[in-house]
CSV table of C-alpha atoms in Angstrom, one decimal:
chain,number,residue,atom,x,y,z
A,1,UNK,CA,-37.1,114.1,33.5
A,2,UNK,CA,-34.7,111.1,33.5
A,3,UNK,CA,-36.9,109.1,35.6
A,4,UNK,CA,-39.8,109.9,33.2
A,5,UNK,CA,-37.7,108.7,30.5
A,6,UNK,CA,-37.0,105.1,32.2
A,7,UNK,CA,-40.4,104.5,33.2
A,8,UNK,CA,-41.4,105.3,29.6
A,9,UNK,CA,-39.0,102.6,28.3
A,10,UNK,CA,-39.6,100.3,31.1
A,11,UNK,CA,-43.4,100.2,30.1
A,12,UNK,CA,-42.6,100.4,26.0
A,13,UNK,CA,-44.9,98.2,25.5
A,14,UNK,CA,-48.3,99.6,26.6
A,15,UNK,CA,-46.7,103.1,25.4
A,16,UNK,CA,-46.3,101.6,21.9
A,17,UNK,CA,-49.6,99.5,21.9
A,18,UNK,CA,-51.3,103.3,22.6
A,19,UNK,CA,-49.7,104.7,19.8
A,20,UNK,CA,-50.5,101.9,17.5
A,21,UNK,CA,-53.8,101.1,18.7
A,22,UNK,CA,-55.2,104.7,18.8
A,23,UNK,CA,-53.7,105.1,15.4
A,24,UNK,CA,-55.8,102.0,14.1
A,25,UNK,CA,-59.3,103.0,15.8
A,26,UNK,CA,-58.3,106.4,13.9
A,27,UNK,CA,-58.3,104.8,10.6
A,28,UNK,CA,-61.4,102.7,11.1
A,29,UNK,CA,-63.5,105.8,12.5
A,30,UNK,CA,-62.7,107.9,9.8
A,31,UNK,CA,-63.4,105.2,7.5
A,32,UNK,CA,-66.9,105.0,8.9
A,33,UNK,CA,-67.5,108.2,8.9
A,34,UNK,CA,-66.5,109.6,5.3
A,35,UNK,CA,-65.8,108.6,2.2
A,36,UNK,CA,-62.5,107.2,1.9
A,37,UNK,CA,-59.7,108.7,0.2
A,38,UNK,CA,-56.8,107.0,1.1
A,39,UNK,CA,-57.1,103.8,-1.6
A,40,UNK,CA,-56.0,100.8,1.1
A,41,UNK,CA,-58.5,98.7,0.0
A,42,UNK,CA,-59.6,96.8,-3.4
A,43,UNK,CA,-59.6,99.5,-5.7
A,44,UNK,CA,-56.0,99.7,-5.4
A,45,UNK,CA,-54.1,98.8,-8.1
A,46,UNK,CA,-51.9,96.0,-6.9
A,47,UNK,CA,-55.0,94.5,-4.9
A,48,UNK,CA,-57.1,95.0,-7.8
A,49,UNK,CA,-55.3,92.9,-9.9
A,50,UNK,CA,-54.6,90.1,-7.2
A,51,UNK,CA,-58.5,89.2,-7.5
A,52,UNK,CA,-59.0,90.3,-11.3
A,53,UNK,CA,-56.3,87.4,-12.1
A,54,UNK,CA,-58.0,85.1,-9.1
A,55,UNK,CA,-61.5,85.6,-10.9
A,56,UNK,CA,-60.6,84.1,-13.7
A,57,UNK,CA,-60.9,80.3,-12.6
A,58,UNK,CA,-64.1,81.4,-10.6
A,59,UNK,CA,-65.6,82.7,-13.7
A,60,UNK,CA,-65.0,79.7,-15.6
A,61,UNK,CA,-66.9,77.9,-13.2
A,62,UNK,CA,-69.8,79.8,-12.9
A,63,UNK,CA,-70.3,79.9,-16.8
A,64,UNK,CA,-73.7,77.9,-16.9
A,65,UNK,CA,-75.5,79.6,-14.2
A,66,UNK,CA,-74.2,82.7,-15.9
A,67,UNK,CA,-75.3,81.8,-19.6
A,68,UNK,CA,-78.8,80.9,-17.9
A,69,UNK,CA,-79.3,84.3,-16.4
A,70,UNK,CA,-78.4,85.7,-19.5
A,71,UNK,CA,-80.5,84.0,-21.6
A,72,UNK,CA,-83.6,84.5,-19.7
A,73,UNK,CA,-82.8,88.3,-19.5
A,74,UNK,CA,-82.8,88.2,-23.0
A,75,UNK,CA,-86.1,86.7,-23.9
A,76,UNK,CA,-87.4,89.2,-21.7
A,77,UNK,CA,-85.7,92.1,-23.2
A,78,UNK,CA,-87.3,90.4,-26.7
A,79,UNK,CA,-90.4,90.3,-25.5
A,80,UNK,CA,-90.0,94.1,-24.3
A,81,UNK,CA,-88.9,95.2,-28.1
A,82,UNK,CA,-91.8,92.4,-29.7
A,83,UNK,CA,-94.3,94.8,-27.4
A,84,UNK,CA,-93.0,98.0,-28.4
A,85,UNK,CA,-92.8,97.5,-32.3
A,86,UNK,CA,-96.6,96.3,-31.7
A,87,UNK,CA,-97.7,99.8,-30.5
A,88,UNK,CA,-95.3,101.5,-33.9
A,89,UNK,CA,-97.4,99.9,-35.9
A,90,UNK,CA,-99.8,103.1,-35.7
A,91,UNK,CA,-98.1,105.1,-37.9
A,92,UNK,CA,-99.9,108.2,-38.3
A,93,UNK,CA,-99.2,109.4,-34.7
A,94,UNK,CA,-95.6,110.4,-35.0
A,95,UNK,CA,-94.2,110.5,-31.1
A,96,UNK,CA,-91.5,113.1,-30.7
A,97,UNK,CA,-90.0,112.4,-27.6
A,98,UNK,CA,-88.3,115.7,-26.3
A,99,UNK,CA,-86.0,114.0,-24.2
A,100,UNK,CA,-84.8,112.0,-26.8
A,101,UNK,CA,-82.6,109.7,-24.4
A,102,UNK,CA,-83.8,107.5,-22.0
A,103,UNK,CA,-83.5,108.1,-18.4
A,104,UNK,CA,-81.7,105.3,-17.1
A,105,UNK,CA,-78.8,103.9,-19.0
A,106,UNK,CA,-77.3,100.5,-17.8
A,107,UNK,CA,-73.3,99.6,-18.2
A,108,UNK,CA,-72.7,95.8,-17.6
A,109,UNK,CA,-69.6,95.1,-15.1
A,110,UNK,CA,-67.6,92.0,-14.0
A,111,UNK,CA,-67.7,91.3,-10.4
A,112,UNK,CA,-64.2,90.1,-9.5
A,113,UNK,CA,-64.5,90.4,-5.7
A,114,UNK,CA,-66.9,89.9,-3.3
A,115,UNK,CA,-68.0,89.3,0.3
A,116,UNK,CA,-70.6,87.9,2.4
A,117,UNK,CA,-69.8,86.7,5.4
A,118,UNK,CA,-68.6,90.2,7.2
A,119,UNK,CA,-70.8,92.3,8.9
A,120,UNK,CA,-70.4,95.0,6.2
A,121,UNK,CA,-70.0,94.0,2.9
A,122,UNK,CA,-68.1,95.0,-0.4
A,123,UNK,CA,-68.0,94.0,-4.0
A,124,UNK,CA,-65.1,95.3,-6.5
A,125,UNK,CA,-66.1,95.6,-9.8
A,126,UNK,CA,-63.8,96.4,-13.0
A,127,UNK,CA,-65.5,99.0,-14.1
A,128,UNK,CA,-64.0,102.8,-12.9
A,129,UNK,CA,-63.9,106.3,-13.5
A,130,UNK,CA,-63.0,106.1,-16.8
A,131,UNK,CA,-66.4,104.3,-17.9
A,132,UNK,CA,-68.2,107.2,-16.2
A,133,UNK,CA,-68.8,105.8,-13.3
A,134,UNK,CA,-69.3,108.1,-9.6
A,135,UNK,CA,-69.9,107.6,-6.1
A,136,UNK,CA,-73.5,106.8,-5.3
A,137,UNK,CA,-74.5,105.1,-8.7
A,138,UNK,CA,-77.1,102.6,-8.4
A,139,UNK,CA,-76.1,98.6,-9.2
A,140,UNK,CA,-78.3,95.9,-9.6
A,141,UNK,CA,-78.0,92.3,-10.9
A,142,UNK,CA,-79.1,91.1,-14.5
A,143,UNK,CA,-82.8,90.2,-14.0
A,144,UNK,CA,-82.5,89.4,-10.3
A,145,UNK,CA,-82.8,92.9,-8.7
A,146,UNK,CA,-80.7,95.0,-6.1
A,147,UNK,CA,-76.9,94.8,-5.0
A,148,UNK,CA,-76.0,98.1,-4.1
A,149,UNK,CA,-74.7,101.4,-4.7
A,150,UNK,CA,-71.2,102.7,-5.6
A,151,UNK,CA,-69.0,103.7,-2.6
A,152,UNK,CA,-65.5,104.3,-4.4
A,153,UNK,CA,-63.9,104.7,-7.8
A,154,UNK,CA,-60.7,104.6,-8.9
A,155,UNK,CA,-59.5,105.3,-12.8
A,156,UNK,CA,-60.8,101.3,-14.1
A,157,UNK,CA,-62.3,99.9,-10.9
A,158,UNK,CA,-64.5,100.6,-8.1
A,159,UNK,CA,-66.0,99.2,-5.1
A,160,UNK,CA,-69.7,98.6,-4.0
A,161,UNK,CA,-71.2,99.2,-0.5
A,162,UNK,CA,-73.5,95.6,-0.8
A,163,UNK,CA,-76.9,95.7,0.2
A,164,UNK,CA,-75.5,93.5,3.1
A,165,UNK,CA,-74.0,96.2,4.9
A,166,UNK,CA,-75.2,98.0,8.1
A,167,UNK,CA,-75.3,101.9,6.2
A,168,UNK,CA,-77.3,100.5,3.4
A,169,UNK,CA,-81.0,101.1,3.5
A,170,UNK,CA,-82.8,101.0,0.4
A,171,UNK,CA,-86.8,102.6,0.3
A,172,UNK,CA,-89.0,99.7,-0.9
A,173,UNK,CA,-92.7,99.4,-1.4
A,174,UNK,CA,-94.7,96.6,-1.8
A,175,UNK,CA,-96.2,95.4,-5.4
A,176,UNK,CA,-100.1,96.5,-5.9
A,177,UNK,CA,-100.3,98.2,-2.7
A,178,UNK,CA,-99.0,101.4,-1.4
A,179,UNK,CA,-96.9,100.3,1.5
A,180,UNK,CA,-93.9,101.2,1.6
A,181,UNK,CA,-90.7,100.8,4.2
A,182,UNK,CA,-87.0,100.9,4.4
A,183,UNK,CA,-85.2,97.9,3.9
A,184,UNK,CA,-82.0,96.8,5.9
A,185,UNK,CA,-79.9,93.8,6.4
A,186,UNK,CA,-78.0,91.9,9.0
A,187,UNK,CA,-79.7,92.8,12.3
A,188,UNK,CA,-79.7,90.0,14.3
A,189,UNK,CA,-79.7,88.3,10.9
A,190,UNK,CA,-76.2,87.7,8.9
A,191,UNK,CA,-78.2,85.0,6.6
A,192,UNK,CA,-77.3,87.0,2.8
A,193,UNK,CA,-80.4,85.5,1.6
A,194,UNK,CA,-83.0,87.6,3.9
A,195,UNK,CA,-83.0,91.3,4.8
A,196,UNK,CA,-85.7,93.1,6.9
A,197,UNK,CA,-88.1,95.8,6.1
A,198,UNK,CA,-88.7,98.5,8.5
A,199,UNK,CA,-91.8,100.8,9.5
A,200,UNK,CA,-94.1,99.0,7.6
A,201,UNK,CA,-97.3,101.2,8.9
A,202,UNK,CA,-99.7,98.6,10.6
A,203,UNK,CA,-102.9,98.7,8.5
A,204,UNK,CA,-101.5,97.2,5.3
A,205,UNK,CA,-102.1,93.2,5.5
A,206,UNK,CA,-99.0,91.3,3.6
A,207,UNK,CA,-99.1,88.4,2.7
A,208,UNK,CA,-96.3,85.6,2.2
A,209,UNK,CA,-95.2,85.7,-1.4
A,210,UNK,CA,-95.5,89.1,-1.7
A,211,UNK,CA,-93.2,90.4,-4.2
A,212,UNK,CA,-91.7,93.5,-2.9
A,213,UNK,CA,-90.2,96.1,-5.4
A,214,UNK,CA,-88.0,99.7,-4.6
A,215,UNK,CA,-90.3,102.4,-4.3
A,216,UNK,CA,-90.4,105.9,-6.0
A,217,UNK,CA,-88.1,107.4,-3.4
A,218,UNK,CA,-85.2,105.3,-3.6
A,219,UNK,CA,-82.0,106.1,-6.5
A,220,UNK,CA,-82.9,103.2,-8.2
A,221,UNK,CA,-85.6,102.7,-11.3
A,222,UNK,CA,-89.1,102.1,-9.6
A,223,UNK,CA,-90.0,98.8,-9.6
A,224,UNK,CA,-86.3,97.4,-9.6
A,225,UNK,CA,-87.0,93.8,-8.0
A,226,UNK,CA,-86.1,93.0,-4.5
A,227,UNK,CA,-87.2,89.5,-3.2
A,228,UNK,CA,-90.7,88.3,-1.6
A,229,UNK,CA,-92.0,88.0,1.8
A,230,UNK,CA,-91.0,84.9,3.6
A,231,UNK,CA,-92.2,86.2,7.4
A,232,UNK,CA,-95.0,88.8,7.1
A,233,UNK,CA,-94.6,90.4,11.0
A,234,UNK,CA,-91.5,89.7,12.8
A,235,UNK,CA,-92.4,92.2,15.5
A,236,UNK,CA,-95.1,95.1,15.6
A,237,UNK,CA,-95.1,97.9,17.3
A,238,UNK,CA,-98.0,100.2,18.1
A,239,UNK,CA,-98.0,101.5,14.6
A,240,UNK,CA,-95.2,100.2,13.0
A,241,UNK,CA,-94.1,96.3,12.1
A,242,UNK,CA,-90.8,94.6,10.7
A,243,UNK,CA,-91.1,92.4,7.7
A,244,UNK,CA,-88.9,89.6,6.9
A,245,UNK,CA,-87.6,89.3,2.8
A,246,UNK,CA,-86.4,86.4,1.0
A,247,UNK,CA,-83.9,88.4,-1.6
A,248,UNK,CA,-84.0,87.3,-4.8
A,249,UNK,CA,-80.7,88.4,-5.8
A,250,UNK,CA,-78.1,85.4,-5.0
A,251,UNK,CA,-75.2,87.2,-3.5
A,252,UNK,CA,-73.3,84.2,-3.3
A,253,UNK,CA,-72.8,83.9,-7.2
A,254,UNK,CA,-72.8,87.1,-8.5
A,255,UNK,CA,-71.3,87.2,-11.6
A,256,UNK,CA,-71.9,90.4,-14.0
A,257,UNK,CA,-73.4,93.4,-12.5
A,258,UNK,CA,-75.5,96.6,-14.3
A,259,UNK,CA,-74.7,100.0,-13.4
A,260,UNK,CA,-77.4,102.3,-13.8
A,261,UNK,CA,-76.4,106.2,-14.6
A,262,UNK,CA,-79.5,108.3,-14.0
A,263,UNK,CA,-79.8,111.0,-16.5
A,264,UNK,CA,-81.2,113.1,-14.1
A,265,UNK,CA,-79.6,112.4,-10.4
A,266,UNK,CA,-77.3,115.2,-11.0
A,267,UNK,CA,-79.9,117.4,-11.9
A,268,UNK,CA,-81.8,116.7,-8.5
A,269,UNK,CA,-79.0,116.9,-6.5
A,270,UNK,CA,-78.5,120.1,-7.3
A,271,UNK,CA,-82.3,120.7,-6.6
A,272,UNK,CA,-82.9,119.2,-3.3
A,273,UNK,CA,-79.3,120.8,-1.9
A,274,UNK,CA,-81.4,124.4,-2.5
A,275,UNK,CA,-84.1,123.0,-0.1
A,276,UNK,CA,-83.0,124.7,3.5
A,277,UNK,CA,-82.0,122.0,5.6
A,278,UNK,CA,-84.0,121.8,8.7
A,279,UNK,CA,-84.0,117.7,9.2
B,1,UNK,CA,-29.0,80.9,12.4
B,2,UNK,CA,-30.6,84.1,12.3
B,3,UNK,CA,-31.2,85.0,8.7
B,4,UNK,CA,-33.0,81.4,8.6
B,5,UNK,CA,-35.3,82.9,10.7
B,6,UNK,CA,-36.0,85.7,8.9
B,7,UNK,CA,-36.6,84.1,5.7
B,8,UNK,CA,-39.1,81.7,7.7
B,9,UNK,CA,-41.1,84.4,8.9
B,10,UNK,CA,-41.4,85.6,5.6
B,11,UNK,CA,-42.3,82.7,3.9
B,12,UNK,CA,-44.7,82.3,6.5
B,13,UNK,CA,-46.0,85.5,6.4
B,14,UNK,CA,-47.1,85.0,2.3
B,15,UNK,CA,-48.2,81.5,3.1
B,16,UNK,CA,-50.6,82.5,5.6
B,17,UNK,CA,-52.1,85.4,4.2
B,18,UNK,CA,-52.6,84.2,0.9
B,19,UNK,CA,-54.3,81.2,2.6
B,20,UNK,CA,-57.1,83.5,4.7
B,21,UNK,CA,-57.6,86.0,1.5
B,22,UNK,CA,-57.8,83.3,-1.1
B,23,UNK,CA,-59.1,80.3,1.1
B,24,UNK,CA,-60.8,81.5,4.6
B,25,UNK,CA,-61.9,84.9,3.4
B,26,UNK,CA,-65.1,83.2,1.2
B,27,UNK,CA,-65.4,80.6,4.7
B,28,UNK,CA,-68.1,80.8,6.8
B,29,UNK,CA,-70.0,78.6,9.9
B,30,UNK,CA,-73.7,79.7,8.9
B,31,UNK,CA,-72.3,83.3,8.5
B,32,UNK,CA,-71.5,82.7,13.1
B,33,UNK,CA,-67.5,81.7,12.8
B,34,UNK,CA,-65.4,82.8,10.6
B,35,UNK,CA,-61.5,81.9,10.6
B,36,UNK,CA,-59.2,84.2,10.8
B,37,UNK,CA,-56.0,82.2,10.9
B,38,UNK,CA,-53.2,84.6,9.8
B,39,UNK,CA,-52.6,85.2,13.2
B,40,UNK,CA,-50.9,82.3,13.7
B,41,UNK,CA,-47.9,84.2,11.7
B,42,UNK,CA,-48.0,86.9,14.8
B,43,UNK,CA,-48.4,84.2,17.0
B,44,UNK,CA,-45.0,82.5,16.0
B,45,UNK,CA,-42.8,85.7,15.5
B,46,UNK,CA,-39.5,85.1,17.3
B,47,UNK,CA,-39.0,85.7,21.2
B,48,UNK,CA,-35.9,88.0,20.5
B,49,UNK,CA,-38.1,90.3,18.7
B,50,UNK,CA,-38.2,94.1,19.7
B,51,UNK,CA,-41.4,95.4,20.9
B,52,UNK,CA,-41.0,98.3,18.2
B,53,UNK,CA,-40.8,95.7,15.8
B,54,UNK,CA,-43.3,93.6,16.7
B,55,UNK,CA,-45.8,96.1,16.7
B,56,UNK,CA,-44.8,97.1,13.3
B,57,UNK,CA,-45.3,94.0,12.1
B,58,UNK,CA,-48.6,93.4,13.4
B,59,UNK,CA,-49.4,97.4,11.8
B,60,UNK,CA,-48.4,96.2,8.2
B,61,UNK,CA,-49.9,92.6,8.6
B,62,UNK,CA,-53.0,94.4,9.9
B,63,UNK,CA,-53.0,96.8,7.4
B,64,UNK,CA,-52.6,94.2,4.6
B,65,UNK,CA,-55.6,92.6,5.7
B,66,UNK,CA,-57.8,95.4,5.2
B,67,UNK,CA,-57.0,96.4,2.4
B,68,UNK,CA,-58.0,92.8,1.3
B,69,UNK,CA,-61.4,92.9,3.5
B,70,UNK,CA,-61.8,96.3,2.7
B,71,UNK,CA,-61.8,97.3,6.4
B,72,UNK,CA,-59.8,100.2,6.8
B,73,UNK,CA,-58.4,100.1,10.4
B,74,UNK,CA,-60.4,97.5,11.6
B,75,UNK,CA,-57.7,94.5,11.3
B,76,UNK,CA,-55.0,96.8,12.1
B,77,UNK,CA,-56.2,97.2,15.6
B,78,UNK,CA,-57.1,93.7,16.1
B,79,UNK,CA,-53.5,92.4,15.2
B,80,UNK,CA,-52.2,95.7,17.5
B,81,UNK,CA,-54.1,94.4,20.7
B,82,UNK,CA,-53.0,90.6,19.6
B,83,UNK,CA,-49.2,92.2,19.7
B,84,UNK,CA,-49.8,93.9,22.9
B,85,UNK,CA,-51.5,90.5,24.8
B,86,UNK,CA,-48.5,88.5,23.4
B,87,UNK,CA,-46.0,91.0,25.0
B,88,UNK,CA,-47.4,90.9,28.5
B,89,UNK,CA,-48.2,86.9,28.3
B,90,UNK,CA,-44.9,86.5,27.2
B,91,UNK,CA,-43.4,88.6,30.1
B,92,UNK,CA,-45.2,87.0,33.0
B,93,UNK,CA,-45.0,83.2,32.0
B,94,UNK,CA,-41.2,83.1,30.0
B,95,UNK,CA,-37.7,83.3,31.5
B,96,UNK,CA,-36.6,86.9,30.7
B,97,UNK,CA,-33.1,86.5,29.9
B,98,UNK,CA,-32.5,83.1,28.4
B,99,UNK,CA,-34.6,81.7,25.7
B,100,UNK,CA,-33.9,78.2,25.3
B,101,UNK,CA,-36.2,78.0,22.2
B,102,UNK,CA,-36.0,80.9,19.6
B,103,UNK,CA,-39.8,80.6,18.6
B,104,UNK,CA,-43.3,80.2,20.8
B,105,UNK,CA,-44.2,76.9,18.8
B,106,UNK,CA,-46.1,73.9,19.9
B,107,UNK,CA,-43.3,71.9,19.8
B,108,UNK,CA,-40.7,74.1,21.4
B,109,UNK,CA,-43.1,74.9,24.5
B,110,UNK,CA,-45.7,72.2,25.3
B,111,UNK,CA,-49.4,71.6,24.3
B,112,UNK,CA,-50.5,73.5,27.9
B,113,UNK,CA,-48.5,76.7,27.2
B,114,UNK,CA,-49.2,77.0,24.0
B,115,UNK,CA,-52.9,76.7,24.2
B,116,UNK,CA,-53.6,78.9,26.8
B,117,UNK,CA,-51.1,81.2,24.7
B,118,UNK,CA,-53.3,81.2,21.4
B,119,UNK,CA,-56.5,81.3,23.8
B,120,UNK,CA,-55.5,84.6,25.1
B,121,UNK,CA,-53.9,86.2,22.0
B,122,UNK,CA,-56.9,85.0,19.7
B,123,UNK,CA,-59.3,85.6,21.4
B,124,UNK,CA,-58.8,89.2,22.4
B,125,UNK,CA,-58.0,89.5,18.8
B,126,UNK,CA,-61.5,88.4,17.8
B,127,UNK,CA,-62.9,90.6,20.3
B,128,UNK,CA,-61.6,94.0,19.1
B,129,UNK,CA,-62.2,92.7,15.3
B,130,UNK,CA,-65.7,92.0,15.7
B,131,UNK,CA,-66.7,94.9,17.8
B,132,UNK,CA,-64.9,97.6,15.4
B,133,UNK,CA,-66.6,96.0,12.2
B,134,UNK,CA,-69.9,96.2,13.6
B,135,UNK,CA,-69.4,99.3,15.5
B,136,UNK,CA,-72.1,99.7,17.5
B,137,UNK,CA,-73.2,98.2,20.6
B,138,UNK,CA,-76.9,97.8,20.4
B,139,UNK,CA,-76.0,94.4,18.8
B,140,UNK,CA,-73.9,93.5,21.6
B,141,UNK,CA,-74.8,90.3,22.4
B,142,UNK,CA,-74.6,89.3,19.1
B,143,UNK,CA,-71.4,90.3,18.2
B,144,UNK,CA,-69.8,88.9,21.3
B,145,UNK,CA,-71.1,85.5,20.5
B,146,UNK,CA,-70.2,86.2,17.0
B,147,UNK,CA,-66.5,86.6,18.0
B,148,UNK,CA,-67.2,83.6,20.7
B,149,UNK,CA,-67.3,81.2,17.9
B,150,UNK,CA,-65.5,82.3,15.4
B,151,UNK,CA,-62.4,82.5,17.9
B,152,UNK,CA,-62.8,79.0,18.7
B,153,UNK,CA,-63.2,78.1,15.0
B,154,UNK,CA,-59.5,80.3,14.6
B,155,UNK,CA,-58.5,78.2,17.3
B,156,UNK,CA,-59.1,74.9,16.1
B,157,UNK,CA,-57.4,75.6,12.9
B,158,UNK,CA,-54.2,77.2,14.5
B,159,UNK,CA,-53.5,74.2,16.6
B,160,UNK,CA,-54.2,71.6,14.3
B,161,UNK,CA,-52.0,73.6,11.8
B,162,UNK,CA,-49.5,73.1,15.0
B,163,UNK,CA,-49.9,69.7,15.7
B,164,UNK,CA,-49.5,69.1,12.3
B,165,UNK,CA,-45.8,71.2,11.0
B,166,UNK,CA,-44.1,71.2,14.7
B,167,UNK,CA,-45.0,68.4,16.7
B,168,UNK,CA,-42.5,65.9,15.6
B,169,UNK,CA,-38.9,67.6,15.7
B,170,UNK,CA,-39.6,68.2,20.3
B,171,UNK,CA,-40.8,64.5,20.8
């Protein structure tokens, strides 16, 4: 026993770096693996406000580009309204809308941090829980298309699992056809301007310049913009080939965000969990 | 003597990692190196230190990190490995008993020693980083040339940093 107890403290050092070690693979596992619920990371409060304060000079900077995006979302947003008042103008049919809300709602949020040179990426926004935002909500970019979807919230902030990240993968289809693939990024490609669209069946012909749009199977609104085809067949397989996308989104200078709460995700959660799972 | 020391670490340790979150973190070589230069503060921690402490120190800086990168556990690791690669170097190549010099700097040990030194610690820091973040090994090659680069971009940095603060009091 004594001897046990000097070669342990003659060897502290690889005894310690075990304990340590082990104890960090153990944090990053588990933080692959689930969600997280241990807040060491940016929607903590003290971190939070380290890059909400930092943001502010950034911000300042980026006003023009910001007020341009902004501006040409609008004009399209008055063209929408113009288009819809045109179609009132036949009075006698009186639409009642049983819904009587719209699907989709969208809640603007300030980036104030973000990455994009890691292989897995995360934006902190400073919107949180108490805005009604939950894991899993869609987020996309005003008038340039998808960033990603909510990983974590905390009570006034919460973070996004980017589109550049190695678990995102985001069903896409392309515009006027019926193709459709799953979209990932960074594989053998850490260039945030490009991702890559998988299983792309072989008999559909793209073309460069294709615009390519999120399908009817993905979380977010169909048609949500992605980016366009700047490599039409990176590799093929026998009945499969890769696509390569220029993104249109500019991850680099994000600036405001929307969040989009689905009406009805809830509702088809609930749904789909009844379904007997046999994947 | 001693509570200098300390307060120089500490200063160090704010200097540092304020300089890689607010400055390195948005840095990147066409998205191939990227600098991770608080390691210099674990690079420059006293020779006295206790092992215990030393790993402690590399847990919290590690952990600090992360929460900045939003890589739970994936820093704290690296910075373990770096602690446990500075303990054996430091074992094998340093005079047990006495230390003439109370710090591993440039200046204190020579341009040789201290290269090889940062080679070793950085680099198998890099290596542990990189392959935990991406965590999985069908990108293998990739990631090992990722962490190829980006050590020698740390590199570069730490000794200039070096050459520049703690050169001129040894020569």
């Amino acid at each position: 026993m004594r001897n046990l107890w000097i070669f342990i403290s003659r060897y502290n050092a690889f005894f310690f770096f075990i304990i340590f070690f082990s104890l960090g693979i153990f944090l990053t596992i588990k933080n692959n693996a689930y969600q997280r619920s241990v807040t060491v990371n940016s929607t903590n409060k003290v971190v939070g406000d380290v890059y909400n304060n930092l943001n502010v000079l950034k911000k300042y900077i980026n006003l023009g580009t910001v007020n341009d995006s902004l501006a040409a979302e609008n004009a399209k947003l008055k063209t929408t309204i113009l288009a819809m008042q045109h179609v009132d103008t036949a009075k006698d049919v009186l639409v009642k809308d049983t819904a009587g809300v719209p699907q989709y709602t969208y809640l603007s949020a300030r980036v104030i941090k973000n990455s994009i040179t890691n292989r897995n990426n995360f934006i902190t926004i400073n919107k949180g829980k108490a805005d009604g935002l939950a894991e899993g909500m869609p987020v996309i970019s005003p008038g340039r298309g998808v960033v990603g979807s909510i990983k974590d919230v905390s009570e006034h902030l919460a973070t996004i699992q980017s589109l550049l990240h190695k678990n995102t993968y985001i069903s896409v289809s392309v515009k006027n056809t019926k193709a459709f693939g799953s979209m990932v990024w960074g594989e053998n490609n850490f260039d945030y301007r490009k991702a890559q669209i998988k299983e792309i069946p072989n008999h559909f012909k793209l073309k460069l310049k294709d615009t390519i749009i999120t399908s009817m199977y993905s979380k977010y609104p169909l048609g949500t913009l992605v980016g366009v085809v700047s490599n039409p067949g990176i590799s093929q397989g026998e009945n499969f080939k890769t696509v390569e996308v220029t993104l249109f989104n500019d991850f680099s200078s994000l600036q405001y965000v929307y969040v989009i709460k689905n009406k009805f995700a809830k509702e088809q959660e609930e749904l789909e969990a009844k379904l007997p799972n046999e994947q | 003597m001693n509570s200098k020391l300390i307060l120089v670490n500490i200063v160090r340790w704010f200097v540092l990692l304020l300089f890689q979150i607010l400055l390195l973190r948005n840095l990147s070589f066409y998205n191939m190196a990227t600098p991770f230069v608080y390691v210099l503060f674990l690079l420059l921690l006293p020779f006295g230190i206790p092992n215990l402490l030393l790993y402690l120190i590399a847990f919290i800086t590690g952990l600090t990190l992360d929460a900045f990168y939003d890589t739970l556990g994936v820093h704290t690791a690296a910075c373990v490995m770096l602690a446990f690669v500075r303990i054996s170097f430091i074992a094998v190549t340093v005079n047990r008993d006495g230390f003439d010099e109370p710090e591993p700097t440039l200046g204190n040990m020579g341009f040789k020693w201290f290269l090889f030194y940062a080679v070793l610690c950085v680099f198998s820091h890099h290596i542990v980083l990189f392959f935990l973040e991406t965590f999985r090994l069908t990108e293998f090659s990739y990631t090992l040339l990722r962490s190829l680069t980006s050590s020698i971009f740390t590199l570069f940095v730490v000794i200039l940093i070096e050459f520049i603060f703690y050169n001129r009091k040894a020569r």
